[in-house]
CSV table of C-alpha atoms and ligand atoms in Angstrom, one decimal:
chain,number,residue,atom,x,y,z
A,1,UNK,CA,94.6,83.8,112.6
A,2,UNK,CA,98.3,85.1,113.3
A,3,UNK,CA,99.7,81.6,111.9
A,4,UNK,CA,101.7,82.9,108.1
A,5,UNK,CA,101.2,86.6,108.6
A,6,UNK,CA,103.6,89.0,108.3
A,7,UNK,CA,104.0,91.5,111.4
A,8,UNK,CA,106.1,94.6,111.0
A,9,UNK,CA,106.5,96.1,114.6
A,10,UNK,CA,107.9,99.3,115.0
A,11,UNK,CA,109.0,99.8,118.9
A,12,UNK,CA,109.2,103.6,120.0
A,13,UNK,CA,111.1,105.2,122.9
A,14,UNK,CA,109.0,105.0,126.3
A,15,UNK,CA,109.1,102.8,129.2
A,16,UNK,CA,106.2,100.3,128.1
A,17,UNK,CA,108.6,98.6,125.7
A,18,UNK,CA,109.6,96.3,127.9
A,19,UNK,CA,106.5,95.1,127.2
A,20,UNK,CA,107.7,95.1,123.2
A,21,UNK,CA,109.5,92.1,123.7
A,22,UNK,CA,106.8,89.8,125.1
A,23,UNK,CA,104.8,90.7,122.6
A,24,UNK,CA,106.9,89.7,120.0
A,25,UNK,CA,107.1,86.2,121.8
A,26,UNK,CA,102.7,86.4,122.1
A,27,UNK,CA,103.1,86.9,118.3
A,28,UNK,CA,106.1,83.9,117.5
A,29,UNK,CA,103.9,81.3,119.6
A,30,UNK,CA,100.8,82.1,117.0
A,31,UNK,CA,103.0,81.4,114.2
A,32,UNK,CA,103.7,85.0,112.5
A,33,UNK,CA,106.7,86.3,111.4
A,34,UNK,CA,108.2,89.8,112.8
A,35,UNK,CA,110.4,92.1,111.4
A,36,UNK,CA,111.5,94.9,114.2
A,37,UNK,CA,112.4,98.2,113.8
A,38,UNK,CA,113.3,100.6,116.7
A,39,UNK,CA,113.2,104.0,116.9
A,40,UNK,CA,116.4,105.8,118.0
A,41,UNK,CA,114.1,106.3,121.3
A,42,UNK,CA,113.2,102.6,121.4
A,43,UNK,CA,117.2,101.5,121.4
A,44,UNK,CA,117.5,103.1,124.2
A,45,UNK,CA,114.8,101.2,126.0
A,46,UNK,CA,115.4,98.1,124.5
A,47,UNK,CA,118.2,96.4,122.7
A,48,UNK,CA,118.6,95.5,119.1
A,49,UNK,CA,120.0,92.6,120.2
A,50,UNK,CA,116.9,91.4,122.5
A,51,UNK,CA,114.7,92.1,120.0
A,52,UNK,CA,116.6,90.5,117.2
A,53,UNK,CA,117.5,87.5,119.1
A,54,UNK,CA,113.3,87.3,120.1
A,55,UNK,CA,112.3,88.1,116.7
A,56,UNK,CA,114.7,85.7,115.1
A,57,UNK,CA,115.8,88.3,112.7
A,58,UNK,CA,117.4,91.6,112.2
A,59,UNK,CA,116.3,94.7,113.9
A,60,UNK,CA,116.3,97.3,111.6
A,61,UNK,CA,116.9,101.1,112.5
A,62,UNK,CA,118.6,103.5,109.8
A,63,UNK,CA,116.9,104.8,107.1
A,64,UNK,CA,120.1,105.1,105.8
A,65,UNK,CA,121.8,102.0,106.3
A,66,UNK,CA,123.0,100.8,102.9
A,67,UNK,CA,123.2,97.3,103.6
A,68,UNK,CA,119.5,96.9,104.3
A,69,UNK,CA,118.5,99.4,101.3
A,70,UNK,CA,120.1,96.6,99.6
A,71,UNK,CA,118.5,93.6,101.1
A,72,UNK,CA,115.2,95.1,101.2
A,73,UNK,CA,114.5,99.0,100.5
A,74,UNK,CA,112.6,101.0,103.0
A,75,UNK,CA,109.1,101.0,100.9
A,76,UNK,CA,109.3,97.3,100.7
A,77,UNK,CA,109.9,96.7,103.9
A,78,UNK,CA,106.7,99.3,104.4
A,79,UNK,CA,104.7,97.4,102.4
A,80,UNK,CA,105.6,93.6,102.6
A,81,UNK,CA,104.2,93.6,105.8
A,82,UNK,CA,100.2,92.1,106.4
A,83,UNK,CA,100.2,94.5,109.2
A,84,UNK,CA,101.9,97.0,110.8
A,85,UNK,CA,101.9,97.1,114.5
A,86,UNK,CA,103.3,100.4,116.6
A,87,UNK,CA,104.3,99.2,120.1
A,88,UNK,CA,104.6,101.4,122.4
A,89,UNK,CA,103.3,104.4,120.2
A,90,UNK,CA,104.9,107.8,122.2
A,91,UNK,CA,103.1,111.0,122.2
A,92,UNK,CA,106.1,112.2,119.2
A,93,UNK,CA,105.4,109.5,116.7
A,94,UNK,CA,101.6,109.6,116.9
A,95,UNK,CA,102.2,113.4,116.4
A,96,UNK,CA,104.7,112.5,113.0
A,97,UNK,CA,102.3,110.3,111.9
A,98,UNK,CA,99.3,112.7,111.9
A,99,UNK,CA,101.1,115.4,110.1
A,100,UNK,CA,103.2,113.2,107.4
A,101,UNK,CA,106.6,113.5,109.2
A,102,UNK,CA,109.2,111.3,107.9
A,103,UNK,CA,112.6,111.8,109.2
A,104,UNK,CA,113.6,108.4,110.4
A,105,UNK,CA,113.5,104.8,110.1
A,106,UNK,CA,109.8,104.3,111.4
A,107,UNK,CA,107.9,107.4,110.7
A,108,UNK,CA,109.3,106.9,106.8
A,109,UNK,CA,107.9,103.7,107.0
A,110,UNK,CA,104.6,104.6,108.2
A,111,UNK,CA,103.9,107.2,105.7
A,112,UNK,CA,105.1,105.0,102.6
A,113,UNK,CA,102.8,102.3,103.5
A,114,UNK,CA,99.6,100.9,101.9
A,115,UNK,CA,99.1,98.4,105.1
A,116,UNK,CA,96.8,98.6,107.9
A,117,UNK,CA,98.4,100.0,110.8
A,118,UNK,CA,97.5,99.4,115.0
A,119,UNK,CA,98.8,101.5,117.4
A,120,UNK,CA,99.3,100.8,120.9
A,121,UNK,CA,99.7,104.0,123.0
A,122,UNK,CA,101.9,104.2,125.8
A,123,UNK,CA,102.4,107.9,127.4
A,124,UNK,CA,102.3,109.9,130.6
A,125,UNK,CA,98.6,110.7,131.5
A,126,UNK,CA,98.8,114.8,130.9
A,127,UNK,CA,100.6,114.1,127.3
A,128,UNK,CA,97.9,112.0,126.4
A,129,UNK,CA,95.2,114.5,127.5
A,130,UNK,CA,96.9,117.2,126.0
A,131,UNK,CA,94.7,119.2,123.4
A,132,UNK,CA,97.9,118.3,120.7
A,133,UNK,CA,97.7,114.9,121.6
A,134,UNK,CA,93.8,114.6,121.0
A,135,UNK,CA,93.8,116.7,117.7
A,136,UNK,CA,96.0,113.9,116.8
A,137,UNK,CA,94.4,111.1,118.3
A,138,UNK,CA,91.4,112.3,115.9
A,139,UNK,CA,93.2,112.8,112.9
A,140,UNK,CA,94.6,109.3,112.8
A,141,UNK,CA,91.4,107.9,113.8
A,142,UNK,CA,90.1,110.0,110.5
A,143,UNK,CA,93.1,108.2,108.7
A,144,UNK,CA,91.7,104.5,109.5
A,145,UNK,CA,94.5,103.8,111.8
A,146,UNK,CA,93.6,101.2,114.7
A,147,UNK,CA,93.7,101.9,118.2
A,148,UNK,CA,94.4,99.1,121.1
A,149,UNK,CA,94.6,101.1,124.2
A,150,UNK,CA,95.9,103.0,126.0
A,151,UNK,CA,94.6,101.2,129.6
A,152,UNK,CA,94.6,103.2,132.5
A,153,UNK,CA,95.7,102.5,135.3
A,154,UNK,CA,99.5,103.1,137.5
A,155,UNK,CA,101.8,104.2,135.2
A,156,UNK,CA,105.9,104.2,135.3
A,157,UNK,CA,105.9,107.8,136.0
A,158,UNK,CA,104.2,107.7,139.6
A,159,UNK,CA,100.6,109.4,137.7
A,160,UNK,CA,97.7,107.5,137.6
A,161,UNK,CA,95.2,107.3,134.5
A,162,UNK,CA,94.9,106.8,130.5
A,163,UNK,CA,98.3,106.0,129.2
A,164,UNK,CA,99.1,102.8,130.1
A,165,UNK,CA,100.2,100.4,127.2
A,166,UNK,CA,97.5,97.6,126.5
A,167,UNK,CA,98.9,94.2,127.4
A,168,UNK,CA,100.6,92.0,124.6
A,169,UNK,CA,97.6,89.8,124.8
A,170,UNK,CA,95.3,92.7,124.0
A,171,UNK,CA,97.8,94.0,121.3
A,172,UNK,CA,97.5,90.3,120.1
A,173,UNK,CA,93.8,90.0,120.1
A,174,UNK,CA,94.0,93.4,118.5
A,175,UNK,CA,96.0,92.5,115.6
A,176,UNK,CA,93.7,89.2,114.7
A,177,UNK,CA,91.1,91.7,115.2
A,178,UNK,CA,92.7,94.2,112.3
A,179,UNK,CA,93.4,91.0,110.1
A,180,UNK,CA,90.1,89.7,110.2
A,181,UNK,CA,89.4,92.3,108.9
A,182,UNK,CA,85.6,91.5,110.7
A,183,UNK,CA,82.2,93.4,109.7
A,184,UNK,CA,82.4,95.7,112.6
A,185,UNK,CA,86.4,96.7,111.6
A,186,UNK,CA,86.0,101.2,112.1
A,187,UNK,CA,83.4,100.7,114.1
A,188,UNK,CA,83.3,102.2,117.6
A,189,UNK,CA,80.8,100.2,120.7
A,190,UNK,CA,81.1,101.0,124.1
A,191,UNK,CA,80.0,98.5,126.7
A,192,UNK,CA,78.6,99.2,129.7
A,193,UNK,CA,79.1,96.4,132.8
A,194,UNK,CA,79.6,94.8,136.1
A,195,UNK,CA,78.1,96.5,139.4
A,196,UNK,CA,78.5,100.0,140.8
A,197,UNK,CA,79.8,100.5,144.3
A,198,UNK,CA,77.9,103.6,146.1
A,199,UNK,CA,79.9,105.2,149.0
A,200,UNK,CA,78.2,105.1,152.0
A,201,UNK,CA,81.6,106.1,154.1
A,202,UNK,CA,85.4,105.4,153.2
A,203,UNK,CA,85.2,101.8,153.8
A,204,UNK,CA,81.3,100.7,152.9
A,205,UNK,CA,79.6,100.7,150.4
A,206,UNK,CA,76.4,99.6,148.9
A,207,UNK,CA,76.4,97.1,145.6
A,208,UNK,CA,75.0,94.3,143.9
A,209,UNK,CA,75.7,90.4,142.9
A,210,UNK,CA,76.4,91.9,139.1
A,211,UNK,CA,79.6,89.2,137.9
A,212,UNK,CA,79.7,91.5,134.8
A,213,UNK,CA,80.1,87.9,132.9
A,214,UNK,CA,77.7,88.8,130.2
A,215,UNK,CA,79.2,92.7,129.6
A,216,UNK,CA,82.1,91.0,129.1
A,217,UNK,CA,80.9,88.4,127.1
A,218,UNK,CA,79.4,91.2,124.5
A,219,UNK,CA,82.4,93.3,124.7
A,220,UNK,CA,85.1,90.1,123.6
A,221,UNK,CA,82.6,88.9,120.7
A,222,UNK,CA,82.7,93.0,119.5
A,223,UNK,CA,86.0,92.8,119.3
A,224,UNK,CA,86.3,89.6,117.7
A,225,UNK,CA,83.9,91.1,114.9
A,226,UNK,CA,86.5,93.8,114.7
A,227,UNK,CA,85.1,96.7,116.2
A,228,UNK,CA,86.9,98.8,118.5
A,229,UNK,CA,85.3,98.5,121.7
A,230,UNK,CA,85.6,101.0,125.5
A,231,UNK,CA,84.3,98.5,127.8
A,232,UNK,CA,83.4,100.2,130.8
A,233,UNK,CA,83.1,98.3,134.2
A,234,UNK,CA,82.2,98.8,137.9
A,235,UNK,CA,84.2,96.4,139.9
A,236,UNK,CA,83.2,92.9,138.6
A,237,UNK,CA,84.7,89.2,139.1
A,238,UNK,CA,84.6,88.2,135.3
A,239,UNK,CA,87.7,88.5,133.6
A,240,UNK,CA,88.0,91.5,131.3
A,241,UNK,CA,88.1,91.0,127.6
A,242,UNK,CA,90.7,91.0,125.8
A,243,UNK,CA,91.3,93.2,123.0
A,244,UNK,CA,88.9,95.8,124.2
A,245,UNK,CA,90.1,99.8,126.1
A,246,UNK,CA,89.1,99.1,129.5
A,247,UNK,CA,87.8,102.1,131.9
A,248,UNK,CA,87.3,101.0,134.9
A,249,UNK,CA,84.6,103.2,137.3
A,250,UNK,CA,83.2,102.3,140.6
A,251,UNK,CA,80.2,104.8,141.2
A,252,UNK,CA,77.1,105.1,138.4
A,253,UNK,CA,77.9,108.9,138.2
A,254,UNK,CA,81.7,107.9,137.3
A,255,UNK,CA,80.1,105.3,134.7
A,256,UNK,CA,77.8,107.9,133.0
A,257,UNK,CA,81.2,110.4,132.8
A,258,UNK,CA,83.0,107.5,131.3
A,259,UNK,CA,80.8,106.8,128.7
A,260,UNK,CA,79.9,110.4,127.9
A,261,UNK,CA,84.0,111.0,127.5
A,262,UNK,CA,84.4,107.7,125.3
A,263,UNK,CA,81.5,109.4,122.7
A,264,UNK,CA,81.3,109.3,119.3
A,265,UNK,CA,80.3,105.9,119.4
A,266,UNK,CA,78.1,103.8,116.7
A,267,UNK,CA,76.5,101.5,119.2
A,268,UNK,CA,76.4,101.1,123.4
A,269,UNK,CA,75.7,98.2,124.6
A,270,UNK,CA,74.5,99.1,128.8
A,271,UNK,CA,74.9,95.5,130.1
A,272,UNK,CA,75.8,97.2,133.7
A,273,UNK,CA,74.1,96.3,137.0
A,274,UNK,CA,74.0,99.9,138.1
A,275,UNK,CA,72.5,101.2,141.4
A,276,UNK,CA,69.2,103.0,141.4
A,277,UNK,CA,70.0,105.3,144.3
A,278,UNK,CA,73.3,106.5,145.9
A,279,UNK,CA,73.8,107.7,149.4
A,280,UNK,CA,72.7,111.1,149.4
A,281,UNK,CA,75.0,112.4,152.2
A,282,UNK,CA,78.3,110.3,152.0
A,283,UNK,CA,80.5,110.6,154.9
A,284,UNK,CA,83.9,111.4,154.6
A,285,UNK,CA,84.8,109.7,158.2
A,286,UNK,CA,84.3,106.1,159.0
A,287,UNK,CA,80.6,105.8,160.5
A,288,UNK,CA,80.8,105.2,163.9
A,289,UNK,CA,79.1,102.7,166.7
A,290,UNK,CA,78.0,105.0,169.4
A,291,UNK,CA,75.8,102.5,171.4
A,292,UNK,CA,72.8,104.7,171.3
A,293,UNK,CA,71.6,105.3,167.8
A,294,UNK,CA,71.4,103.5,164.6
A,295,UNK,CA,72.8,105.5,161.4
A,296,UNK,CA,70.5,106.1,158.8
A,297,UNK,CA,71.0,106.5,155.4
A,298,UNK,CA,69.3,108.6,153.0
A,299,UNK,CA,69.0,108.0,149.4
A,300,UNK,CA,68.8,109.8,146.7
A,301,UNK,CA,68.4,108.5,142.6
A,302,UNK,CA,71.6,108.1,140.2
A,303,UNK,CA,71.4,109.2,136.8
A,304,UNK,CA,69.9,106.7,134.4
A,305,UNK,CA,72.8,106.1,132.3
A,306,UNK,CA,70.9,104.2,129.3
A,307,UNK,CA,68.1,106.8,129.3
A,308,UNK,CA,70.8,109.9,129.3
A,309,UNK,CA,72.6,108.7,126.2
A,310,UNK,CA,69.2,107.2,124.3
A,311,UNK,CA,67.9,110.9,125.0
A,312,UNK,CA,71.1,112.8,123.3
A,313,UNK,CA,70.2,115.3,120.8
A,314,UNK,CA,73.5,115.5,119.5
A,315,UNK,CA,75.8,112.7,119.2
A,316,UNK,CA,73.4,109.6,120.1
A,317,UNK,CA,75.1,106.4,118.9
A,318,UNK,CA,73.1,105.0,116.0
A,319,UNK,CA,72.2,102.1,117.7
A,320,UNK,CA,71.6,101.9,121.7
A,321,UNK,CA,70.5,98.9,123.6
A,322,UNK,CA,69.6,98.3,127.5
A,323,UNK,CA,69.3,95.2,129.1
A,324,UNK,CA,65.7,94.3,131.4
A,325,UNK,CA,66.8,92.0,134.0
A,326,UNK,CA,62.8,90.8,135.3
A,327,UNK,CA,62.0,88.3,137.9
A,328,UNK,CA,57.9,88.6,136.6
A,329,UNK,CA,56.3,89.7,133.2
A,330,UNK,CA,59.2,89.6,131.4
A,331,UNK,CA,57.8,90.7,128.5
A,332,UNK,CA,55.3,93.5,129.0
A,333,UNK,CA,57.8,95.0,131.8
A,334,UNK,CA,60.8,94.8,129.1
A,335,UNK,CA,58.8,96.2,126.3
A,336,UNK,CA,57.2,99.1,128.7
A,337,UNK,CA,61.5,99.9,129.6
A,338,UNK,CA,61.8,100.5,125.8
A,339,UNK,CA,59.9,103.1,125.5
A,340,UNK,CA,60.2,104.7,128.6
A,341,UNK,CA,64.7,104.6,128.6
A,342,UNK,CA,64.1,105.7,124.4
A,343,UNK,CA,66.6,103.2,123.6
A,344,UNK,CA,66.6,101.1,119.9
A,345,UNK,CA,67.1,97.4,122.2
A,346,UNK,CA,66.2,95.4,124.9
A,347,UNK,CA,67.8,92.1,125.7
A,348,UNK,CA,65.4,91.1,128.4
A,349,UNK,CA,65.8,88.1,130.8
A,350,UNK,CA,64.7,86.2,133.1
A,351,UNK,CA,66.4,86.4,136.6
A,352,UNK,CA,64.2,84.8,139.2
A,353,UNK,CA,66.5,82.7,141.5
A,354,UNK,CA,64.8,79.5,140.0
A,355,UNK,CA,66.5,79.8,136.6
A,356,UNK,CA,70.2,80.7,137.6
A,357,UNK,CA,70.6,83.1,135.5
A,358,UNK,CA,72.0,85.4,137.4
A,359,UNK,CA,75.4,84.5,137.9
A,360,UNK,CA,75.4,81.3,136.0
A,361,UNK,CA,76.8,80.6,133.0
A,362,UNK,CA,74.0,80.6,130.7
A,363,UNK,CA,71.3,83.2,129.7
A,364,UNK,CA,68.2,82.5,128.4
A,365,UNK,CA,66.6,86.3,126.7
A,366,UNK,CA,64.5,88.1,124.5
A,367,UNK,CA,65.2,90.7,122.1
A,368,UNK,CA,62.5,93.5,121.6
A,369,UNK,CA,63.3,95.6,119.1
A,370,UNK,CA,61.1,98.3,117.1
A,371,UNK,CA,59.2,95.1,115.0
A,372,UNK,CA,58.4,93.0,117.9
A,373,UNK,CA,60.4,90.5,120.7
A,374,UNK,CA,62.3,87.6,119.5
A,375,UNK,CA,62.3,84.3,121.9
A,376,UNK,CA,66.0,83.3,121.9
A,377,UNK,CA,66.8,79.6,123.4
A,378,UNK,CA,68.8,79.0,126.6
A,379,UNK,CA,72.3,79.3,125.6
A,380,UNK,CA,75.9,80.0,127.2
A,381,UNK,CA,76.5,83.8,128.1
A,382,UNK,CA,79.4,83.6,125.2
A,383,UNK,CA,76.8,82.8,122.8
A,384,UNK,CA,74.2,85.6,123.5
A,385,UNK,CA,77.3,87.7,122.9
A,386,UNK,CA,78.2,86.4,119.7
A,387,UNK,CA,74.3,86.5,118.5
A,388,UNK,CA,74.0,90.1,120.1
A,389,UNK,CA,77.5,90.9,118.3
A,390,UNK,CA,76.2,89.8,114.9
A,391,UNK,CA,72.7,91.5,115.2
A,392,UNK,CA,74.7,94.5,115.8
A,393,UNK,CA,76.8,94.3,113.0
A,394,UNK,CA,73.9,93.5,110.8
A,395,UNK,CA,72.1,96.4,111.7
A,396,UNK,CA,74.9,98.8,111.6
A,397,UNK,CA,75.7,97.7,108.2
A,398,UNK,CA,72.4,98.0,106.8
A,399,UNK,CA,72.8,101.7,108.7
A,400,UNK,CA,75.5,102.8,106.3
B,1,C5P,O1,65.7,100.6,134.8
B,1,C5P,P1,66.6,98.8,135.0
B,1,C5P,O2,67.6,99.3,136.2
B,1,C5P,O3,65.9,97.8,135.1
B,1,C5P,O4,67.1,99.1,133.4
B,1,C5P,C1,68.0,98.4,132.9
B,1,C5P,C2,68.6,99.2,132.1
B,1,C5P,O5,69.7,100.5,132.5
B,1,C5P,C3,70.0,98.1,131.5
B,1,C5P,O6,70.7,98.6,130.4
B,1,C5P,C4,71.2,98.9,133.1
B,1,C5P,O7,72.8,98.9,131.9
B,1,C5P,C5,70.6,100.7,132.5
B,1,C5P,N1,70.7,101.5,133.3
B,1,C5P,C6,71.5,102.5,133.6
B,1,C5P,N2,71.6,103.3,134.7
B,1,C5P,C7,70.9,102.8,135.8
B,1,C5P,C8,70.1,102.1,135.8
B,1,C5P,C9,70.0,100.5,134.5
B,1,C5P,O8,72.5,103.1,132.4
B,1,C5P,N3,71.1,104.0,136.4
């Protein structure tokens, strides 16, 4: 999808700029041309020499470089690309973009362009969560700027949280989706996936056998159709989907908070195997064997994330999809579940051990909607995901 395309890559000034070097290689491997632009701060983190050597062309830096104007003016530079990628997009660059400030080559190109723009933000977690940056994010999204990341994790500054730049391959996947301009372009979809871990004490927890494979496949299929996907995952073993914004959580309550924080969304797919109960009062210390009495665990109910989001008055996604893993009376139980949870669709499957579905590569599902039940033939989980993503695109397409 990237082959033969022309990419203008703006490298902002942040420690994540080192990943931009790898990004240039990954884009080049896929047969696209990269024209690099370095901001002044960007050039403090990676040298113009390494950038131009990897890109195989000049790294542009200065708005007033007359040679550049003679070769290619800044207006032409900003419009000759198929896609502009900003990686890393610093808080400062995003603030300039949101306010139409054009005081250097990068910001001028971004203001002068009529080409789609994809940004990969990278900054300290406090800068990301700051009200000013959050305002700028909302403005940029409203202006149709595409986002990939940031991811959550350890940061170079020693803090933890959202702010890490997306990995080069995630950016490549988002670029492919942006260039594909699929039917879900401009749509935000939340996907929950994996099991949850509910702590008993600092070293023990309750869990289940969900691998997260179906959830990862659904997120990847939605990214492929151009959606912006927030993937809220418990501790799963399946690989995370490239191109999605990944939010890692452990418990059901954290998962609900992460989903609520990710709203608004056009659709939400609740594929996670959320623990129904948690231990009522988890111990702060490791529970000791005292040789006489056995520990007793008292349980309390977890929030039902699907039902909570489906019941929202304000900010309910237009399409709320739940899963029903059943071992008997699949149709009747799943149909009742659709009504009980207040969701629009239920993807029901039979997870009796004999089916080999739980933990396997295939799935046989029944899609239950207001119109009735539809049996899908047994197919690979990736095919179920692609078919479901197509149906989501069709339903959201009708809604506008
Ligand atoms: O009630 P049951 O667990 O069978 O419902 C399954 C559906 O509800 C799945 O879509 C699952 O992700 C969702 N769920 C949830 N929060 C819970 C329990 C289930 O979102 N606490």
